[in-house]
């Protein structure tokens, strides 16, 4: 079902609010991976507010859908989403990445309610997602597994090992989003280690692959529904995104992979986000 006008308006507002909170937490903590958190915000917002079958009051509910942020450095974005979705008090965000905080730079599934996998070492989350998808089959469960990987992260061989096994086992309960923002830690992916032709690679690895604008909520929603209905293989939604999306002075700039924000920059970031809203 296409998004209704009301859903679209609510999700658009939610994504803007998440982006503003990411700017706040980046400021409070002294620094965080803001660029890649902003590029995945529309995807993760749509998942947490429309598609994931979850219950924030019961984070360990066995039959819940699983979400794995394989590009675990986006922890600041994930933490804001989990707080906003009601897994824990927003106040916890104030201590993001402080010593002894529940919230580290990369989220720890043993500490953070709602976090299904500890990630941050690039290239490992997809393997965890494959294991969870296989687990559903073995246990005869209906849960689906949604996983976001980075494009720079896909320089890791382990991504492709996980992809091979997902296709081998025909894991049609696994939906992977690649946040194709074309930038990694220190520059354009195609300069550091070229990935193209990426869609062809995923197809060759046995994934039903769709290319989609990762900031178009209508297109993303349609793609997710296609992926949920698809049978016989895992699905890759190759999402064309912009690193730093929403904050004009960050968009497309590799130097905003990680950074801190002062009060003036936070205000500018929020004004930019709201001007797009
Ligand atoms: C195994 C490993 N090597 C290096 C790093 C350091 N690192 C953190 S983020 C990153 C780049 C990731 O690029 P990408 O997946 O494109 O992230 P995005 O642009 O979406 O933020 C690297 C190399 C890491 N976290 N893990």
Coordinates of C-alpha atoms and ligand atoms in Angstrom, one line a residue:
X1 CA 0.0 0.0 0.0
X2 CA 1.4 3.4 -0.9
X3 CA 2.1 5.8 2.0
X4 CA -1.0 7.9 2.8
X5 CA -0.6 11.7 2.8
X6 CA -0.9 11.6 6.6
X7 CA 1.8 8.9 6.9
X8 CA 4.1 10.8 4.5
X9 CA 3.6 14.1 6.5
X10 CA 4.2 12.3 9.8
X11 CA 7.3 10.4 8.6
X12 CA 8.8 13.5 7.0
X13 CA 8.4 15.4 10.3
X14 CA 9.8 12.5 12.3
X15 CA 12.9 12.3 10.0
X16 CA 13.5 16.0 10.4
X17 CA 13.2 15.7 14.2
X18 CA 15.6 12.7 14.2
X19 CA 18.1 14.7 12.1
X20 CA 17.8 17.7 14.5
X21 CA 18.4 15.4 17.5
X22 CA 21.4 13.8 15.8
X23 CA 22.8 17.3 15.6
X24 CA 22.1 17.9 19.3
X25 CA 23.8 14.7 20.4
X26 CA 26.8 15.3 18.1
X27 CA 27.2 18.6 19.9
X28 CA 26.7 17.3 23.4
X29 CA 29.1 14.4 23.0
X30 CA 31.9 16.5 21.4
X31 CA 31.8 14.4 18.2
X32 CA 30.0 11.6 16.4
X33 CA 29.6 10.1 12.9
X34 CA 27.0 12.6 11.8
X35 CA 27.4 12.4 8.0
X36 CA 26.5 8.7 7.6
X37 CA 23.8 9.0 10.3
X38 CA 22.1 11.7 8.3
X39 CA 22.3 9.7 5.0
X40 CA 20.5 6.7 6.5
X41 CA 17.9 8.7 8.5
X42 CA 15.0 8.3 6.0
X43 CA 15.5 4.6 5.7
X44 CA 15.7 3.9 9.5
X45 CA 12.8 6.2 10.2
X46 CA 10.6 4.4 7.7
X47 CA 11.6 1.1 9.2
X48 CA 11.1 2.0 12.9
X49 CA 7.8 3.9 12.4
X50 CA 6.1 1.7 9.7
X51 CA 7.6 -1.7 9.0
X52 CA 9.4 -3.2 11.9
X53 CA 7.2 -5.5 14.0
X54 CA 8.6 -4.5 17.4
X55 CA 7.3 -3.7 20.8
X56 CA 9.5 -1.1 22.6
X57 CA 8.0 -2.2 25.9
X58 CA 9.3 -5.7 25.3
X59 CA 12.7 -5.3 23.6
X60 CA 13.4 -9.1 24.0
X61 CA 10.1 -10.2 22.5
X62 CA 11.2 -13.4 20.7
X63 CA 9.1 -12.9 17.6
X64 CA 10.1 -9.4 16.9
X65 CA 11.7 -8.4 13.6
X66 CA 15.4 -7.8 13.9
X67 CA 17.3 -4.7 12.9
X68 CA 21.1 -4.8 12.4
X69 CA 23.0 -1.6 11.8
X70 CA 26.0 -3.2 10.2
X71 CA 27.5 0.3 9.6
X72 CA 27.6 0.5 13.4
X73 CA 29.4 3.9 13.4
X74 CA 25.9 5.3 12.7
X75 CA 25.2 4.6 16.4
X76 CA 24.3 8.2 17.1
X77 CA 21.5 8.0 14.6
X78 CA 20.4 4.6 15.9
X79 CA 20.5 5.8 19.5
X80 CA 18.3 8.8 18.7
X81 CA 15.8 6.5 16.9
X82 CA 15.6 4.0 19.8
X83 CA 15.0 6.8 22.3
X84 CA 12.4 8.5 20.1
X85 CA 10.7 5.1 19.6
X86 CA 10.4 4.7 23.4
X87 CA 13.0 2.0 24.2
X88 CA 14.6 4.3 26.8
X89 CA 14.5 7.9 28.1
X90 CA 15.8 10.6 25.8
X91 CA 17.8 11.9 28.7
X92 CA 20.2 9.0 28.2
X93 CA 21.3 10.7 24.9
X94 CA 22.9 13.5 27.0
X95 CA 25.7 11.1 28.1
X96 CA 26.2 9.6 24.6
X97 CA 29.8 8.2 24.4
X98 CA 30.8 9.3 27.9
X99 CA 32.6 6.8 30.1
X100 CA 30.2 4.5 31.9
X101 CA 27.3 5.6 29.7
X102 CA 24.8 3.0 28.4
X103 CA 25.4 4.5 25.0
X104 CA 28.8 4.1 23.4
X105 CA 29.8 5.5 20.0
X106 CA 28.9 2.0 18.6
X107 CA 25.9 0.6 20.3
X108 CA 26.3 -2.5 22.5
X109 CA 23.4 -5.0 22.4
X110 CA 24.1 -6.1 26.0
X111 CA 23.5 -2.6 27.2
X112 CA 21.1 -0.8 24.9
X113 CA 17.4 -1.8 24.9
X114 CA 16.2 -2.4 21.4
X115 CA 19.7 -2.9 19.9
X116 CA 19.8 -6.4 18.4
X117 CA 23.5 -6.6 17.5
X118 CA 26.7 -5.0 18.7
X119 CA 28.4 -3.6 15.6
X120 CA 31.1 -1.1 14.7
X121 CA 33.8 -3.3 13.4
X122 CA 32.9 -2.8 9.7
X123 CA 31.8 -5.8 7.8
X124 CA 30.4 -8.0 10.6
X125 CA 26.8 -6.9 11.0
X126 CA 25.6 -8.5 7.8
X127 CA 26.9 -11.9 8.9
X128 CA 25.0 -11.4 12.2
X129 CA 21.9 -10.6 10.2
X130 CA 22.3 -13.7 8.1
X131 CA 22.6 -15.8 11.3
X132 CA 19.4 -14.2 12.6
X133 CA 17.6 -14.9 9.3
X134 CA 18.7 -18.5 9.3
X135 CA 17.7 -18.7 13.0
X136 CA 14.1 -17.8 12.1
X137 CA 14.1 -20.7 9.6
X138 CA 15.5 -23.2 12.0
X139 CA 13.1 -22.2 14.8
X140 CA 10.2 -21.9 12.4
X141 CA 9.6 -18.3 13.3
X142 CA 8.2 -15.5 11.2
X143 CA 10.6 -12.7 12.1
X144 CA 12.2 -10.7 9.3
X145 CA 15.7 -9.3 9.4
X146 CA 16.5 -5.7 8.2
X147 CA 20.1 -4.7 7.9
X148 CA 21.8 -1.5 6.8
X149 CA 25.3 -1.7 5.4
X150 CA 27.6 1.1 4.2
X151 CA 29.2 1.4 0.8
X152 CA 32.7 2.0 2.2
X153 CA 32.0 -0.9 4.5
X154 CA 31.6 -3.1 1.5
X155 CA 35.3 -3.0 0.9
X156 CA 35.3 -5.7 3.6
X157 CA 35.5 -9.2 2.2
X158 CA 33.2 -10.4 5.0
X159 CA 30.3 -8.5 3.5
X160 CA 30.6 -10.7 0.4
X161 CA 31.0 -13.9 2.3
X162 CA 27.8 -13.1 4.2
X163 CA 26.1 -12.2 0.8
X164 CA 27.1 -15.6 -0.6
X165 CA 25.7 -17.5 2.3
X166 CA 22.5 -15.4 2.3
X167 CA 21.9 -16.3 -1.3
X168 CA 23.0 -19.9 -0.8
X169 CA 20.4 -20.4 1.9
X170 CA 17.8 -18.4 -0.1
X171 CA 17.1 -16.2 2.9
X172 CA 14.0 -14.3 1.7
X173 CA 13.4 -13.1 5.3
X174 CA 16.5 -10.9 4.9
X175 CA 16.3 -7.4 3.5
X176 CA 19.5 -5.4 3.2
X177 CA 19.8 -1.7 2.5
X178 CA 23.0 -0.3 1.2
X179 CA 23.5 3.3 2.1
X180 CA 25.1 4.3 -1.2
X181 CA 26.2 7.8 -0.2
X182 CA 29.3 7.4 -2.4
X183 CA 31.6 8.6 0.4
X184 CA 33.6 6.7 3.1
X185 CA 35.8 7.9 5.9
X186 CA 38.4 9.8 3.8
X187 CA 36.9 10.3 0.4
X188 CA 34.8 9.0 -2.5
X189 CA 34.4 5.3 -2.5
X190 CA 35.3 5.1 -6.2
X191 CA 38.7 6.7 -5.5
X192 CA 39.5 4.6 -2.4
X193 CA 38.3 1.2 -3.7
X194 CA 35.9 1.2 -6.6
X195 CA 32.6 -0.7 -6.0
X196 CA 30.8 -0.2 -9.3
X197 CA 29.0 -1.8 -11.0
X198 CA 27.4 -2.4 -7.6
X199 CA 23.9 -3.4 -8.6
X200 CA 25.3 -6.0 -11.0
X201 CA 27.5 -7.3 -8.2
X202 CA 24.6 -7.8 -5.8
X203 CA 22.6 -9.5 -8.6
X204 CA 25.6 -11.8 -9.4
X205 CA 25.8 -12.6 -5.7
X206 CA 22.2 -13.8 -5.9
X207 CA 20.3 -10.9 -4.4
X208 CA 17.1 -9.6 -5.9
X209 CA 18.3 -6.0 -6.3
X210 CA 16.4 -2.8 -6.6
X211 CA 17.9 0.7 -6.9
X212 CA 16.0 3.4 -5.0
X213 CA 16.3 7.0 -4.0
X214 CA 17.1 6.6 -0.3
X215 CA 15.6 10.0 0.6
X216 CA 12.2 9.5 -1.2
X217 CA 9.9 8.1 1.4
X218 CA 7.3 7.0 -1.2
X219 CA 9.9 5.2 -3.4
X220 CA 11.5 3.6 -0.3
X221 CA 8.2 2.4 1.0
X222 CA 7.3 0.8 -2.3
X223 CA 10.7 -0.9 -2.4
X224 CA 10.4 -2.2 1.1
X225 CA 7.0 -3.6 0.4
X226 CA 8.3 -5.3 -2.7
X227 CA 11.2 -6.7 -0.6
X228 CA 8.9 -8.0 2.1
X229 CA 6.7 -9.8 -0.5
X230 CA 9.6 -11.2 -2.5
X231 CA 10.2 -14.9 -2.1
X232 CA 13.1 -17.2 -3.0
X233 CA 16.1 -15.0 -2.3
X234 CA 17.4 -12.2 -0.1
X235 CA 16.7 -8.6 -1.3
X236 CA 19.2 -5.8 -1.7
X237 CA 17.8 -2.3 -1.8
X238 CA 20.6 -0.2 -3.1
X239 CA 19.7 3.3 -1.7
X240 CA 21.1 6.3 -3.5
X241 CA 21.7 8.8 -0.6
X242 CA 23.6 11.9 0.3
X243 CA 26.1 11.9 3.1
X244 CA 25.1 14.7 5.5
X245 CA 21.6 14.9 4.0
X246 CA 19.6 17.8 5.3
X247 CA 22.5 19.9 6.5
X248 CA 23.6 22.0 3.6
X249 CA 27.1 22.7 4.9
X250 CA 27.7 18.9 5.4
X251 CA 26.1 17.4 2.3
X252 CA 28.6 15.5 0.1
X253 CA 31.6 16.5 2.3
X254 CA 33.8 13.6 3.4
X255 CA 35.1 15.8 6.3
X256 CA 31.7 15.5 7.9
X257 CA 32.1 11.7 8.2
X258 CA 32.9 12.4 11.9
X259 CA 32.8 15.7 13.7
X260 CA 31.7 17.9 16.6
X261 CA 29.3 20.8 16.5
X262 CA 29.3 24.0 18.5
X263 CA 26.1 25.8 19.4
X264 CA 26.2 28.0 16.4
X265 CA 26.7 25.1 14.0
X266 CA 23.9 23.2 15.7
X267 CA 21.6 26.1 15.1
X268 CA 22.7 26.3 11.5
X269 CA 22.3 22.6 11.0
X270 CA 18.7 22.6 12.4
X271 CA 17.7 25.6 10.3
X272 CA 19.0 23.8 7.3
X273 CA 17.1 20.6 8.2
X274 CA 13.9 22.6 8.9
X275 CA 14.2 24.5 5.6
X276 CA 13.9 21.2 3.7
X277 CA 11.0 20.0 5.9
Ligands
LIG1 C1 37.0 -3.2 10.6 C2 37.0 -1.7 10.6 N1 37.9 -1.0 9.9 C3 37.9 0.4 10.0 C4 36.9 1.1 10.7 C5 36.9 2.6 10.7 N2 35.8 3.1 10.0 C6 34.7 3.6 10.6 S1 33.6 4.2 9.5 C7 34.6 3.8 8.2 C8 34.1 4.1 6.8 C9 32.8 3.5 6.5 O1 32.4 4.0 5.2 P1 30.9 3.8 4.9 O2 30.5 2.4 5.1 O3 30.7 4.3 3.5 O4 30.1 4.7 5.9 P2 29.2 5.9 5.8 O5 29.7 6.8 4.7 O6 27.8 5.4 5.4 O7 29.2 6.6 7.1 C10 35.7 3.2 8.6 C11 36.8 2.8 7.7 C12 36.0 0.3 11.4 N3 35.0 0.8 12.1 N4 36.0 -1.1 11.3

